Coordinates of N, CA and C in Angstrom, one line a residue:
X1118 N -256.8 -219.6 35.7 CA -257.1 -219.5 37.2 C -255.8 -219.9 38.0
X1119 N -255.9 -219.5 39.3 CA -254.8 -219.9 40.2 C -254.6 -221.4 40.3
X1120 N -255.8 -222.1 40.3 CA -255.7 -223.5 40.4 C -255.0 -224.1 39.2
X1121 N -255.3 -223.6 38.0 CA -254.6 -224.1 36.8 C -253.1 -223.7 36.9
X1122 N -252.9 -222.5 37.4 CA -251.4 -222.2 37.6 C -250.7 -223.1 38.5
X1123 N -251.4 -223.5 39.6 CA -250.8 -224.4 40.6 C -250.5 -225.7 39.9
X1124 N -251.5 -226.2 39.1 CA -251.3 -227.5 38.4 C -250.2 -227.4 37.4
X1125 N -250.0 -226.3 36.8 CA -249.0 -226.1 35.8 C -247.6 -226.1 36.4
X1126 N -247.5 -225.4 37.6 CA -246.2 -225.3 38.2 C -245.8 -226.6 38.9
X1127 N -246.8 -227.3 39.4 CA -246.5 -228.6 40.0 C -246.2 -229.7 39.1
X1128 N -246.5 -229.5 37.8 CA -246.2 -230.5 36.8 C -244.7 -230.7 36.6
X1129 N -244.2 -231.9 36.5 CA -242.7 -232.1 36.3 C -242.2 -231.4 35.1
X1130 N -241.0 -230.8 35.2 CA -240.4 -230.1 34.1 C -239.9 -231.1 33.1
X1131 N -240.2 -230.8 31.8 CA -239.8 -231.7 30.8 C -238.3 -231.7 30.6
X1132 N -237.7 -232.8 30.7 CA -236.2 -232.9 30.4 C -235.4 -232.3 31.5
X1133 N -236.0 -231.9 32.7 CA -235.3 -231.3 33.7 C -234.7 -232.3 34.7
X1134 N -233.5 -232.6 34.5 CA -232.9 -233.7 35.4 C -232.1 -233.0 36.6
X1135 N -231.5 -231.9 36.3 CA -230.7 -231.2 37.4 C -231.5 -230.3 38.3
X1136 N -231.0 -230.1 39.5 CA -231.8 -229.2 40.4 C -231.9 -227.8 39.9
X1137 N -230.8 -227.2 39.3 CA -230.9 -225.9 38.8 C -231.9 -225.8 37.7
X1138 N -231.9 -226.7 36.8 CA -232.8 -226.7 35.6 C -234.2 -226.8 36.1
X1139 N -234.5 -227.6 37.1 CA -235.8 -227.7 37.7 C -236.3 -226.3 38.2
X1140 N -235.4 -225.7 39.0 CA -235.8 -224.4 39.6 C -236.0 -223.3 38.5
X1141 N -235.1 -223.3 37.5 CA -235.3 -222.3 36.4 C -236.6 -222.5 35.7
X1142 N -236.9 -223.8 35.5 CA -238.2 -224.1 34.8 C -239.4 -223.6 35.6
X1143 N -239.4 -223.7 36.9 CA -240.5 -223.3 37.7 C -240.6 -221.7 37.6
X1144 N -239.4 -221.0 37.7 CA -239.4 -219.6 37.7 C -239.9 -219.1 36.3
X1145 N -239.5 -219.8 35.3 CA -239.9 -219.4 33.9 C -241.4 -219.6 33.8
X1146 N -242.0 -220.7 34.3 CA -243.4 -220.9 34.3 C -244.2 -219.8 35.1
X1147 N -243.7 -219.5 36.2 CA -244.4 -218.5 37.1 C -244.3 -217.1 36.4
X1148 N -243.1 -216.8 35.8 CA -243.0 -215.5 35.2 C -243.9 -215.3 34.0
X1149 N -244.2 -216.5 33.3 CA -245.0 -216.5 32.1 C -246.5 -216.1 32.5
X1150 N -246.8 -216.1 33.8 CA -248.2 -215.8 34.2 C -248.4 -214.3 34.2
X1151 N -247.3 -213.5 34.2 CA -247.4 -212.1 34.2 C -248.1 -211.6 32.9
X1152 N -248.9 -210.5 33.1 CA -249.8 -210.0 32.0 C -248.9 -209.2 31.0
X1153 N -248.0 -208.4 31.4 CA -247.3 -207.5 30.5 C -245.8 -207.9 30.6
X1154 N -245.0 -207.4 29.6 CA -243.6 -207.6 29.6 C -242.9 -206.9 30.9
X1155 N -243.4 -205.7 31.2 CA -242.9 -205.0 32.4 C -243.2 -205.8 33.7
X1156 N -244.4 -206.3 33.8 CA -244.8 -207.1 34.9 C -243.9 -208.4 35.0
X1157 N -243.7 -209.0 33.9 CA -242.9 -210.2 33.9 C -241.4 -209.9 34.3
X1158 N -240.9 -208.7 33.8 CA -239.5 -208.3 34.2 C -239.5 -208.0 35.7
X1159 N -240.5 -207.3 36.2 CA -240.5 -207.0 37.7 C -240.6 -208.2 38.5
X1160 N -241.4 -209.2 38.1 CA -241.6 -210.4 38.8 C -240.3 -211.2 38.8
X1161 N -239.6 -211.3 37.7 CA -238.4 -212.0 37.6 C -237.3 -211.4 38.5
X1162 N -237.2 -210.1 38.5 CA -236.2 -209.4 39.3 C -236.5 -209.6 40.8
X1163 N -237.8 -209.5 41.2 CA -238.1 -209.7 42.6 C -237.8 -211.1 43.0
X1164 N -238.1 -212.1 42.2 CA -237.9 -213.5 42.5 C -236.4 -213.8 42.6
X1165 N -235.6 -213.2 41.7 CA -234.2 -213.4 41.7 C -233.6 -212.8 43.1
X1166 N -234.1 -211.7 43.5 CA -233.6 -211.1 44.8 C -234.1 -211.9 46.0
X1167 N -235.2 -212.5 45.9 CA -235.8 -213.3 46.9 C -235.1 -214.7 47.1
X1168 N -234.5 -215.2 46.0 CA -234.0 -216.5 46.1 C -232.5 -216.6 45.9
X1169 N -231.8 -215.6 46.4 CA -230.3 -215.6 46.3 C -229.8 -216.8 47.2
X1170 N -229.0 -217.6 46.6 CA -228.4 -218.7 47.4 C -229.3 -220.0 47.4
X1171 N -230.5 -219.9 46.8 CA -231.4 -221.1 46.8 C -230.9 -222.1 45.8
X1172 N -231.1 -223.4 46.1 CA -230.9 -224.4 45.1 C -232.0 -224.5 44.1
X1173 N -231.9 -225.2 43.0 CA -233.0 -225.3 42.1 C -234.2 -225.9 42.7
X1174 N -234.0 -226.9 43.6 CA -235.1 -227.6 44.3 C -235.9 -226.6 45.2
X1175 N -235.1 -225.7 45.9 CA -235.7 -224.8 46.8 C -236.5 -223.7 46.0
X1176 N -236.0 -223.3 44.9 CA -236.8 -222.4 44.0 C -238.1 -223.0 43.6
X1177 N -238.0 -224.3 43.2 CA -239.2 -225.0 42.7 C -240.2 -225.1 43.8
X1178 N -239.7 -225.4 45.1 CA -240.6 -225.5 46.2 C -241.3 -224.2 46.5
X1179 N -240.5 -223.1 46.4 CA -241.1 -221.8 46.6 C -242.2 -221.5 45.6
X1180 N -242.0 -221.8 44.4 CA -243.0 -221.6 43.3 C -244.3 -222.4 43.6
X1181 N -244.0 -223.7 44.0 CA -245.1 -224.6 44.3 C -246.0 -224.0 45.5
X1182 N -245.3 -223.6 46.5 CA -246.0 -223.1 47.7 C -246.8 -221.8 47.3
X1183 N -246.2 -220.9 46.5 CA -246.9 -219.7 46.1 C -248.2 -220.0 45.3
X1184 N -248.0 -220.9 44.4 CA -249.2 -221.3 43.5 C -250.3 -222.0 44.3
X1185 N -249.9 -222.8 45.3 CA -250.9 -223.5 46.1 C -251.6 -222.5 47.0
X1186 N -250.8 -221.5 47.5 CA -251.4 -220.4 48.3 C -252.4 -219.6 47.6
X1187 N -252.1 -219.3 46.3 CA -253.0 -218.5 45.5 C -254.3 -219.4 45.2
X1188 N -254.1 -220.6 44.9 CA -255.3 -221.5 44.7 C -256.2 -221.6 45.9
X1189 N -255.5 -221.7 47.1 CA -256.3 -221.9 48.3 C -257.2 -220.6 48.6
X1190 N -256.7 -219.5 48.1 CA -257.4 -218.2 48.3 C -258.3 -217.9 47.1
X1191 N -258.4 -218.8 46.1 CA -259.2 -218.5 45.0 C -258.8 -217.3 44.2
X1192 N -257.5 -217.0 44.2 CA -257.0 -215.8 43.5 C -256.9 -216.1 42.0
X1193 N -257.0 -215.0 41.2 CA -257.0 -215.2 39.8 C -255.6 -215.2 39.3
X1194 N -254.6 -214.6 40.1 CA -253.2 -214.6 39.7 C -252.4 -214.9 40.9
X1195 N -251.2 -215.4 40.6 CA -250.2 -215.6 41.6 C -249.4 -214.3 41.7
X1196 N -249.4 -213.7 42.9 CA -248.7 -212.4 43.0 C -247.5 -212.5 44.0
X1197 N -246.8 -211.4 44.1 CA -245.7 -211.4 45.0 C -246.1 -211.6 46.5
X1198 N -247.4 -211.2 46.8 CA -247.9 -211.5 48.2 C -247.9 -213.0 48.4
X1199 N -248.3 -213.8 47.5 CA -248.3 -215.2 47.6 C -246.9 -215.8 47.7
X1200 N -245.9 -215.2 47.0 CA -244.5 -215.6 47.1 C -244.0 -215.3 48.4
X1201 N -244.3 -214.1 48.9 CA -243.8 -213.7 50.3 C -244.4 -214.6 51.3
X1202 N -245.6 -215.0 51.3 CA -246.2 -215.9 52.3 C -245.6 -217.3 52.1
X1203 N -245.3 -217.7 50.9 CA -244.7 -219.0 50.7 C -243.3 -219.0 51.3
X1204 N -242.6 -217.9 51.2 CA -241.2 -217.9 51.7 C -241.3 -217.9 53.3
X1205 N -242.3 -217.2 53.8 CA -242.5 -217.2 55.3 C -242.7 -218.6 55.8
X1206 N -243.5 -219.4 55.0 CA -243.8 -220.7 55.4 C -242.6 -221.6 55.3
X1207 N -241.8 -221.4 54.3 CA -240.6 -222.2 54.1 C -239.5 -221.9 55.2
X1208 N -239.4 -220.7 55.6 CA -238.4 -220.3 56.6 C -238.9 -220.5 58.0
X1209 N -240.2 -220.3 58.3 CA -240.6 -220.4 59.7 C -241.6 -221.5 60.0
X1210 N -242.1 -222.2 59.0 CA -243.1 -223.3 59.2 C -244.5 -222.8 59.2
X1211 N -245.4 -223.6 59.6 CA -246.8 -223.3 59.6 C -247.2 -222.4 60.7
X1212 N -248.2 -221.5 60.5 CA -248.7 -220.6 61.5 C -249.3 -221.4 62.7
X1213 N -248.9 -221.1 63.9 CA -249.5 -221.8 65.1 C -250.9 -221.3 65.3
X1214 N -251.8 -222.3 65.7 CA -253.2 -222.0 65.9 C -253.3 -221.3 67.3
X1215 N -252.4 -221.5 68.2 CA -252.5 -220.9 69.5 C -252.2 -219.4 69.4
X1216 N -252.9 -218.7 70.3 CA -252.7 -217.2 70.4 C -251.6 -216.9 71.3
X1217 N -250.6 -216.0 70.8 CA -249.5 -215.6 71.7 C -250.0 -214.6 72.7
X1218 N -249.5 -214.7 73.9 CA -249.9 -213.8 75.0 C -249.4 -212.4 74.6
X1219 N -250.2 -211.4 75.1 CA -249.9 -210.0 74.7 C -248.5 -209.6 75.1
X1220 N -248.1 -210.0 76.3 CA -246.7 -209.6 76.8 C -245.6 -210.2 75.9
X1221 N -245.9 -211.5 75.5 CA -244.9 -212.2 74.7 C -244.9 -211.5 73.3
X1222 N -246.0 -211.1 72.8 CA -246.1 -210.5 71.5 C -245.4 -209.2 71.5
X1223 N -245.5 -208.4 72.6 CA -244.9 -207.1 72.7 C -243.3 -207.3 72.8
X1224 N -242.9 -208.3 73.6 CA -241.4 -208.5 73.7 C -240.9 -209.0 72.4
X1225 N -241.6 -209.8 71.6 CA -241.1 -210.3 70.3 C -241.0 -209.2 69.3
X1226 N -242.0 -208.3 69.4 CA -242.0 -207.1 68.5 C -240.7 -206.3 68.7
X1227 N -240.4 -206.0 70.0 CA -239.2 -205.3 70.4 C -238.0 -206.0 69.9
X1228 N -237.9 -207.3 70.2 CA -236.8 -208.1 69.8 C -236.5 -208.0 68.3
X1229 N -237.5 -208.3 67.5 CA -237.4 -208.3 66.1 C -237.1 -206.9 65.5
X1230 N -237.7 -205.9 66.1 CA -237.4 -204.5 65.7 C -235.9 -204.2 65.9
X1231 N -235.3 -204.7 67.0 CA -233.9 -204.5 67.3 C -233.1 -205.0 66.1
X1232 N -233.4 -206.3 65.7 CA -232.7 -206.9 64.6 C -232.8 -206.0 63.4
X1233 N -234.0 -205.6 63.1 CA -234.3 -204.9 61.8 C -233.6 -203.5 61.8
X1234 N -233.6 -202.8 62.9 CA -233.1 -201.4 62.9 C -231.5 -201.5 62.8
X1235 N -230.9 -202.4 63.5 CA -229.4 -202.5 63.4 C -229.0 -203.0 62.0
X1236 N -229.8 -203.9 61.4 CA -229.5 -204.3 60.1 C -229.6 -203.2 59.1
X1237 N -230.6 -202.4 59.3 CA -230.9 -201.2 58.4 C -229.7 -200.2 58.4
X1238 N -229.1 -200.0 59.6 CA -228.1 -199.0 59.7 C -226.7 -199.6 59.6
X1239 N -226.6 -200.9 59.4 CA -225.3 -201.5 59.3 C -224.8 -201.5 57.8
X1240 N -223.7 -201.0 57.6 CA -223.2 -200.9 56.2 C -223.1 -202.3 55.5
X1241 N -222.6 -203.3 56.2 CA -222.2 -204.5 55.6 C -223.2 -205.7 55.8
X1242 N -224.3 -205.4 56.6 CA -225.3 -206.4 56.8 C -226.3 -206.5 55.7
X1243 N -227.0 -207.7 55.6 CA -228.0 -207.8 54.6 C -229.2 -206.9 55.0
X1244 N -229.7 -206.1 54.1 CA -230.7 -205.1 54.4 C -232.1 -205.8 54.7
X1245 N -232.8 -205.4 55.7 CA -234.0 -206.0 56.1 C -235.1 -205.7 55.1
X1246 N -236.0 -206.7 54.9 CA -237.1 -206.5 54.0 C -238.5 -206.5 54.7
X1247 N -238.6 -207.4 55.7 CA -239.8 -207.5 56.5 C -239.5 -208.1 57.8
X1248 N -240.3 -207.6 58.8 CA -240.2 -208.1 60.2 C -241.6 -208.7 60.5
X1249 N -241.6 -209.9 61.1 CA -242.9 -210.6 61.4 C -242.9 -211.1 62.9
X1250 N -244.0 -210.9 63.5 CA -244.2 -211.5 64.8 C -245.3 -212.6 64.8
X1251 N -245.5 -213.1 63.6 CA -246.5 -214.2 63.5 C -245.8 -215.5 64.0
X1252 N -246.5 -216.2 64.9 CA -245.9 -217.4 65.5 C -245.9 -218.6 64.5
X1253 N -244.8 -219.0 64.1 CA -244.7 -220.1 63.1 C -243.7 -221.1 63.7
X1254 N -244.2 -222.4 63.8 CA -243.4 -223.4 64.3 C -242.8 -223.1 65.6
X1255 N -241.5 -223.2 65.8 CA -240.8 -222.8 67.0 C -240.4 -221.4 67.1
X1256 N -240.7 -220.6 66.0 CA -240.2 -219.2 65.9 C -241.4 -218.3 66.2
X1257 N -241.1 -217.4 67.2 CA -242.1 -216.4 67.6 C -242.1 -215.2 66.7
X1258 N -241.0 -215.0 66.0 CA -240.9 -213.9 65.0 C -239.6 -214.0 64.3
X1259 N -239.5 -213.2 63.2 CA -238.2 -213.2 62.5 C -238.1 -212.0 61.6
X1260 N -236.9 -211.7 61.2 CA -236.7 -210.6 60.2 C -236.2 -211.2 58.9
X1261 N -236.9 -210.9 57.8 CA -236.5 -211.4 56.5 C -235.6 -210.3 55.9
X1262 N -234.4 -210.7 55.4 CA -233.5 -209.8 54.8 C -233.3 -210.2 53.4
X1263 N -232.8 -209.2 52.6 CA -232.4 -209.4 51.2 C -231.0 -209.9 51.2
X1264 N -230.7 -211.1 50.9 CA -229.3 -211.6 50.9 C -228.5 -210.9 49.8
X1265 N -227.3 -210.5 50.2 CA -226.3 -209.9 49.2 C -225.4 -211.0 48.7
X1266 N -225.2 -211.1 47.4 CA -224.4 -212.1 46.8 C -222.9 -211.8 47.1
X1267 N -222.3 -212.6 47.9 CA -220.9 -212.5 48.2 C -220.2 -213.8 48.0
X1268 N -219.0 -213.8 47.4 CA -218.2 -215.0 47.3 C -217.2 -215.1 48.4
X1269 N -216.9 -214.0 49.1 CA -216.1 -214.1 50.3 C -216.5 -212.9 51.2
X1270 N -216.1 -213.0 52.5 CA -216.5 -212.0 53.5 C -215.2 -211.6 54.2
X1271 N -215.2 -210.3 54.6 CA -214.1 -209.8 55.5 C -214.6 -209.9 56.9
X1272 N -213.6 -209.6 57.8 CA -214.0 -209.6 59.3 C -215.0 -208.5 59.6
X1273 N -214.9 -207.4 58.9 CA -215.9 -206.3 59.2 C -217.3 -206.8 58.8
X1274 N -217.5 -207.5 57.7 CA -218.8 -208.0 57.4 C -219.3 -208.9 58.4
X1275 N -218.5 -209.9 58.9 CA -218.9 -210.8 59.9 C -219.3 -210.0 61.2
X1276 N -218.5 -209.0 61.5 CA -218.8 -208.3 62.8 C -220.1 -207.6 62.7
X1277 N -220.5 -207.0 61.5 CA -221.8 -206.4 61.3 C -222.9 -207.4 61.4
X1278 N -222.7 -208.6 60.9 CA -223.7 -209.7 61.0 C -223.9 -210.1 62.4
X1279 N -222.8 -210.2 63.2 CA -222.9 -210.5 64.6 C -223.6 -209.5 65.4
X1280 N -223.4 -208.2 65.1 CA -224.2 -207.1 65.7 C -225.7 -207.3 65.5
X1281 N -226.0 -207.6 64.3 CA -227.4 -207.8 63.9 C -228.0 -208.9 64.8
X1282 N -227.3 -210.0 64.9 CA -227.8 -211.2 65.6 C -228.0 -210.9 67.1
X1283 N -227.1 -210.0 67.7 CA -227.2 -209.7 69.1 C -228.1 -208.5 69.4
X1284 N -228.6 -207.9 68.3 CA -229.4 -206.6 68.5 C -230.7 -206.9 69.2
X1285 N -231.3 -208.1 68.9 CA -232.6 -208.4 69.5 C -232.5 -208.5 71.0
X1286 N -231.5 -209.2 71.5 CA -231.4 -209.3 73.0 C -231.0 -208.0 73.6
X1287 N -230.1 -207.2 73.0 CA -229.7 -205.9 73.5 C -230.9 -205.0 73.6
X1288 N -231.8 -205.0 72.6 CA -232.9 -204.1 72.6 C -233.9 -204.5 73.7
X1289 N -234.1 -205.8 73.9 CA -234.9 -206.2 75.1 C -234.4 -205.6 76.4
X1290 N -233.1 -205.8 76.6 CA -232.4 -205.3 77.8 C -232.6 -203.8 78.0
X1291 N -232.4 -203.0 76.9 CA -232.5 -201.6 76.9 C -233.9 -201.1 77.2
X1292 N -234.9 -201.7 76.5 CA -236.2 -201.2 76.5 C -237.1 -201.8 77.6
X1293 N -236.8 -203.1 78.0 CA -237.6 -203.8 78.9 C -236.9 -204.1 80.2
X1294 N -235.6 -203.9 80.3 CA -234.8 -204.0 81.5 C -234.3 -205.4 81.7
X1295 N -234.7 -206.4 80.9 CA -234.2 -207.8 81.0 C -234.3 -208.4 79.7
X1296 N -233.8 -209.7 79.6 CA -233.8 -210.4 78.3 C -234.6 -211.7 78.5
X1297 N -234.8 -212.4 77.4 CA -235.6 -213.6 77.5 C -234.9 -214.8 76.7
X1298 N -235.5 -215.9 76.7 CA -234.9 -217.1 76.1 C -235.1 -217.0 74.6
X1299 N -235.7 -216.0 74.1 CA -236.0 -215.8 72.6 C -234.7 -215.6 71.9
X1300 N -233.6 -215.2 72.6 CA -232.3 -215.0 71.9 C -231.4 -216.2 71.8
X1301 N -231.9 -217.4 72.2 CA -231.1 -218.5 72.3 C -230.5 -218.9 71.0
X1302 N -231.3 -218.9 69.9 CA -230.8 -219.2 68.6 C -229.8 -218.2 68.1
X1303 N -230.1 -216.9 68.4 CA -229.1 -215.9 68.0 C -227.8 -216.1 68.7
X1304 N -227.7 -216.5 70.0 CA -226.5 -216.7 70.7 C -225.7 -217.9 70.1
X1305 N -226.5 -218.9 69.7 CA -225.8 -220.1 69.1 C -225.1 -219.7 67.8
X1306 N -225.8 -218.9 67.0 CA -225.3 -218.5 65.7 C -224.1 -217.6 65.8
X1307 N -224.2 -216.7 66.8 CA -223.0 -215.8 67.0 C -221.8 -216.6 67.5
X1308 N -222.1 -217.5 68.4 CA -221.0 -218.3 69.0 C -220.3 -219.1 67.9
X1309 N -221.1 -219.8 67.0 CA -220.5 -220.6 65.9 C -219.7 -219.7 65.0
X1310 N -220.2 -218.5 64.7 CA -219.5 -217.5 63.8 C -218.2 -217.1 64.4
X1311 N -218.2 -216.8 65.7 CA -217.0 -216.4 66.4 C -216.0 -217.5 66.4
X1312 N -216.4 -218.7 66.7 CA -215.4 -219.8 66.6 C -214.9 -220.0 65.2
X1313 N -215.7 -219.8 64.2 CA -215.2 -219.9 62.8 C -214.2 -218.8 62.5
X1314 N -214.5 -217.6 62.9 CA -213.6 -216.5 62.6 C -212.2 -216.6 63.3
X1315 N -212.3 -217.0 64.6 CA -211.1 -217.0 65.4 C -210.3 -218.3 65.2
X1316 N -211.0 -219.4 65.1 CA -210.4 -220.7 65.1 C -210.2 -221.4 63.7
X1317 N -210.7 -220.8 62.7 CA -210.6 -221.5 61.4 C -210.0 -220.7 60.3
X1318 N -210.4 -219.4 60.2 CA -210.0 -218.6 59.1 C -209.0 -217.5 59.5
X1319 N -208.6 -217.4 60.7 CA -207.5 -216.5 61.1 C -208.0 -215.0 61.1
X1320 N -209.3 -214.8 61.4 CA -209.8 -213.4 61.4 C -210.1 -212.9 62.8
X1321 N -209.3 -213.3 63.7 CA -209.5 -212.9 65.1 C -209.2 -211.4 65.4
X1322 N -208.2 -210.9 64.6 CA -207.8 -209.5 64.8 C -206.9 -209.4 66.0
X1323 N -206.4 -210.6 66.5 CA -205.6 -210.6 67.7 C -204.2 -211.1 67.4
X1324 N -203.2 -210.4 68.0 CA -201.8 -210.8 67.8 C -201.5 -212.1 68.6
X1325 N -202.3 -212.4 69.5 CA -202.1 -213.6 70.3 C -202.2 -214.9 69.5
X1326 N -203.1 -214.9 68.5 CA -203.3 -216.1 67.7 C -202.6 -216.0 66.4
X1327 N -202.8 -214.9 65.7 CA -202.2 -214.7 64.4 C -202.9 -215.6 63.4
X1328 N -202.2 -216.0 62.3 CA -202.8 -216.7 61.2 C -202.7 -218.2 61.5
X1329 N -203.7 -218.7 62.3 CA -203.7 -220.1 62.7 C -205.1 -220.6 62.6
X1330 N -205.2 -221.9 62.2 CA -206.5 -222.6 62.1 C -206.5 -223.7 63.2
X1331 N -207.2 -223.4 64.3 CA -207.2 -224.3 65.4 C -208.4 -225.2 65.4
X1332 N -209.3 -225.0 64.5 CA -210.5 -225.9 64.5 C -210.5 -226.7 63.2
X1333 N -210.9 -227.9 63.3 CA -211.0 -228.8 62.2 C -212.1 -228.5 61.2
X1334 N -212.2 -229.2 60.1 CA -213.2 -229.0 59.1 C -214.6 -229.3 59.6
X1335 N -214.7 -230.2 60.6 CA -216.1 -230.5 61.0 C -216.5 -229.7 62.3
X1336 N -215.8 -228.6 62.6 CA -216.2 -227.8 63.7 C -215.2 -227.9 64.8
X1337 N -215.8 -228.0 66.0 CA -214.9 -227.9 67.2 C -214.2 -229.2 67.4
X1338 N -212.9 -229.2 67.7 CA -212.1 -230.3 67.9 C -211.3 -230.2 69.3
X1339 N -210.4 -231.1 69.6 CA -209.7 -230.9 70.8 C -208.9 -229.6 70.9
X1340 N -208.7 -229.0 69.7 CA -208.0 -227.7 69.7 C -208.8 -226.6 70.4
X1341 N -210.1 -226.9 70.6 CA -210.9 -225.9 71.2 C -210.4 -225.5 72.6
X1342 N -209.9 -226.4 73.4 CA -209.3 -226.0 74.7 C -208.2 -225.1 74.6
X1343 N -207.3 -225.3 73.6 CA -206.2 -224.4 73.4 C -206.7 -223.0 73.0
X1344 N -207.7 -223.0 72.1 CA -208.3 -221.7 71.7 C -208.9 -220.9 72.8
X1345 N -209.6 -221.6 73.7 CA -210.2 -221.0 74.9 C -209.1 -220.4 75.8
X1346 N -208.1 -221.2 76.0 CA -207.0 -220.8 76.9 C -206.3 -219.5 76.4
X1347 N -206.1 -219.5 75.1 CA -205.3 -218.3 74.5 C -206.2 -217.1 74.5
X1348 N -207.5 -217.2 74.3 CA -208.4 -216.1 74.1 C -209.1 -215.6 75.4
X1349 N -208.9 -216.4 76.5 CA -209.5 -216.0 77.7 C -208.9 -214.8 78.4

């Protein structure tokens, strides 16, 4: 049963001291619930794609959440639907009990659709997997992407990622005639990325700066004023 599966997954891994070992143990236990070898292989592949960049502890938490979700619904098996719902909860938090106003829901749908469409047509951006306008925590909606494993990034990759981040606000302005505060987090992320590119890794693409690192390891420093002066 799903309840038994939840108990099995929640049990401490034998001899698992490291985070990665803990996560691998949880994935192995979840994959063992698959009925056939093909189902087990498909589940393992889907889970691997879903958890790119996760630590062992995060993988274990995802498995725990999925098993508990299945148990709460009295399901006979833990499926990818439960894993997807568990990932939504990890990324966005609990579903809000309050009902979102119709106009807010419409604007959120347009905003998230903008992110998803630009991500889909951007060569170097992480491809979108799902868009949601379910109100979770402080998040009115989000687009879940399939992370691409990269050990380094070029300026073009960063530029595509920044386009995706700004696409929600731009789509609001084009289709609704104005923008909302829903893009505040997007603007913060774009700003941080721009400072990183220009001020830390020398990927500004400008001859004014060249190959210079104007920002310290901990982010913005007194060099920020010089950076602003040169790039203004």
